[in-house]
Amino acid sequence: MCRPEKIVIIDGSEKQKKELEKEAFSTGELVRLNQERLPGCAYHRTAPNDVARTENLTFICLKKKQDAGPTNNWLAPRVAYKKASRIFSGSMKGRVMYVIPFSMGPTGSPFSKVGVELTDSIYVVLNMLIMTRVGKKVLEYLGHDKPFTKCLHSKADLDIKRRLILHFPEDNTIWSVGSGYGGNVLLGKKCLSLRIASFIAKREKWLAEHMLILGIEKPNGRIDYIAGAFPSACGKTNLAMLIPPETLKKKGYRIWTVGDDIAWMRVDSDGALWGINPESGFFGVLPGTNSKTNPNAMITLQKNAIYTNVVLTPEKTVWWEGGEGPPPAKGTDWLGRPWRPGMRDKDGNLIKGAHPNSRFTAPISQCPSASFRAEHHHGVPISAIILGGRRASLAPLVYESFNWQHGVYVGATMASERTAAQYGKQGEVRRDPMAMLPFCGYNIADYFKHWLNMGKRMAKPPKIFFVNWFRKDKSGKFIWPGFAENVRILNWIIERSKGNIGATRTPLGYIPRYEDIDMDGLDFSKEKWDELFFINTDEWKKELKEQKKFLDKFGKRLPKELVEEHRAFKKRLEKYK
Ligand code: SAT
Ligand code: MN
């Protein structure tokens, strides 16, 4: 159908990688960066209209529309294949088709899934080499009879009117055409590891989630693991790589990074939940990343990284807003235009050099906090689950749900302000259940049911918490300092999970007592603390109505447990003074 001129199988070797880089440097698809300052690094620009996931062009193509549910775009598989075939037809004429056999999760692990991506983009190949396990080993494991996800991608002509990101869960197939942007084209990531995997996970009774996994090490050496769901560009990468504040570091606290975006979790024979990160790299947001906000990321991306849509300097280094040090005197912006700091457009607005959703791709193994258990086929035991979003008002810093069922309600109704990672109006509050709204490969009401069932399968399900690092005061300033200081809250979450400390009961759930948080080295008053945890019942009553409106979308398919939870929440709020 695509009619490529040549077919090349990606074997995962260093030699082949070097050849592909050379080829991409010669055509301008990639720019070789300053090899003294940034060894092994390359630079890439996407097309101007192709800088974030296009959710409106992303479809779940199940046979029945109801099975995709009201939150997904749907196309009948037959129609979708036909529509895309027209665009794919001859799209690789004169180009090479690369065949990428890849494993999500350590090759051969019982957790892992294999995919094969066909693509006409070297950028995709080089990113997949970082993000997934690629090559001969995967083909050997696959043999002749194991199942795999069939992934087809072509840039075609990068025309947004001829762009489609199609998922066929019933066929274990993904077709993506007309884009060259990360989440649309690195098909192992959101497409396989979330949309297709969530569909498989329901059938096979496990969880495929938009979650980071981190380990928190205590002074006594014990490491407990937390999985956390946050919408795109809400700080998952920063949280996963935290370095504790000086005072806590001295005491012996440490964070270990297992993953920053996706978690696959199963119930093991011990009745506990165990998780892996199916990816082997980070595809992280750059603006705002510097050695204060995320020192570990800054070390991770200094070599063997791919930079997408940032400023290119005359010395062939890179820069982005909120990055390290002052901007270069001049450079080339993400659109390839000459750029100087302070430049304004015709309306007087500052012109950003880097796109707000510019990204780096780098191997997890280069991260100083990379967990030594990342390659373990068995994953790590999950002690707590945190859910979070960006809410300028309303949600307190942290609260603990009363039980698994209540936690599922909190996840099902959570909302967040839109970021640059999606097309659409930024800052607008949207419901984003479990941060899976754009990633659930089937009816999300059935997904809620699946979560409820998973709770019953566990001997002792992890406790579910909600966090909001982004609450603002009346003057619009963040109340909580966030970043490294969040370790203090993670620590409380673990103590609660183990039943080691008490808490205050509120209509939302349990909240921490000021005196139970280790505030050593942080000047944070009780007054501010109370402001962070203030429950505005009028606002919450409004929120409750919004939650109801959202849940009503699912009609009869909504599990009755969530209706019960809604009623119980309403009652608790009414009684609260
Ligand atoms: O979808 S991407 O993988 O490009 C990044 C994100 O939005 O989380
Ligand atoms: Mn993500």
Short mmCIF file of C-alpha atoms in Angstrom, two decimals, residues 1-4 57-59 75 78-93 95 97 120 152-166 168 175-180:
data_model
loop_
_atom_site.label_atom_id
_atom_site.label_comp_id
_atom_site.label_asym_id
_atom_site.label_seq_id
_atom_site.Cartn_x
_atom_site.Cartn_y
_atom_site.Cartn_z
CA MET A 1 0.00 0.00 0.00
CA CYS A 2 2.71 2.52 0.97
CA ARG A 3 5.02 1.45 -1.90
CA PRO A 4 8.38 2.25 -0.27
CA LEU A 57 -7.83 13.39 14.91
CA THR A 58 -7.35 10.39 17.21
CA PHE A 59 -9.91 7.60 16.89
CA LEU A 75 -14.91 5.52 13.41
CA ARG A 78 -14.05 -0.56 7.85
CA VAL A 79 -14.52 3.16 7.25
CA ALA A 80 -11.32 4.05 9.10
CA TYR A 81 -9.16 1.57 7.18
CA LYS A 82 -10.57 2.83 3.92
CA LYS A 83 -10.10 6.50 4.75
CA ALA A 84 -6.52 6.00 5.88
CA SER A 85 -5.64 3.64 3.02
CA ARG A 86 -6.25 6.47 0.61
CA ILE A 87 -3.68 8.62 2.41
CA PHE A 88 -1.20 5.77 2.93
CA SER A 89 -1.39 4.76 -0.72
CA GLY A 90 1.96 5.51 -2.30
CA SER A 91 2.93 7.68 0.71
CA MET A 92 6.40 6.08 0.92
CA LYS A 93 7.24 6.34 -2.77
CA ARG A 95 11.34 6.67 0.69
CA MET A 97 10.34 1.93 5.11
CA ASP A 120 9.15 6.25 6.87
CA LEU A 152 1.92 1.47 10.70
CA HIS A 153 3.12 5.06 10.42
CA SER A 154 3.79 7.37 7.51
CA LYS A 155 4.51 11.08 7.57
CA ALA A 156 2.82 11.22 4.16
CA ASP A 157 2.70 14.97 3.39
CA LEU A 158 2.29 16.13 7.03
CA ASP A 159 -0.99 17.76 6.04
CA ILE A 160 -3.21 18.28 9.09
CA LYS A 161 -6.26 17.69 6.87
CA ARG A 162 -4.87 14.29 5.99
CA ARG A 163 -3.78 13.31 9.50
CA LEU A 164 -5.34 10.36 11.32
CA ILE A 165 -4.29 8.46 14.44
CA LEU A 166 -6.33 5.26 14.36
CA PHE A 168 -8.14 -0.91 16.15
CA TRP A 175 -2.40 3.25 11.92
CA SER A 176 -0.98 6.75 12.12
CA VAL A 177 -0.61 9.01 9.12
CA GLY A 178 0.20 12.65 8.37
CA SER A 179 2.10 13.52 11.56
CA GLY A 180 5.68 13.56 12.77
#
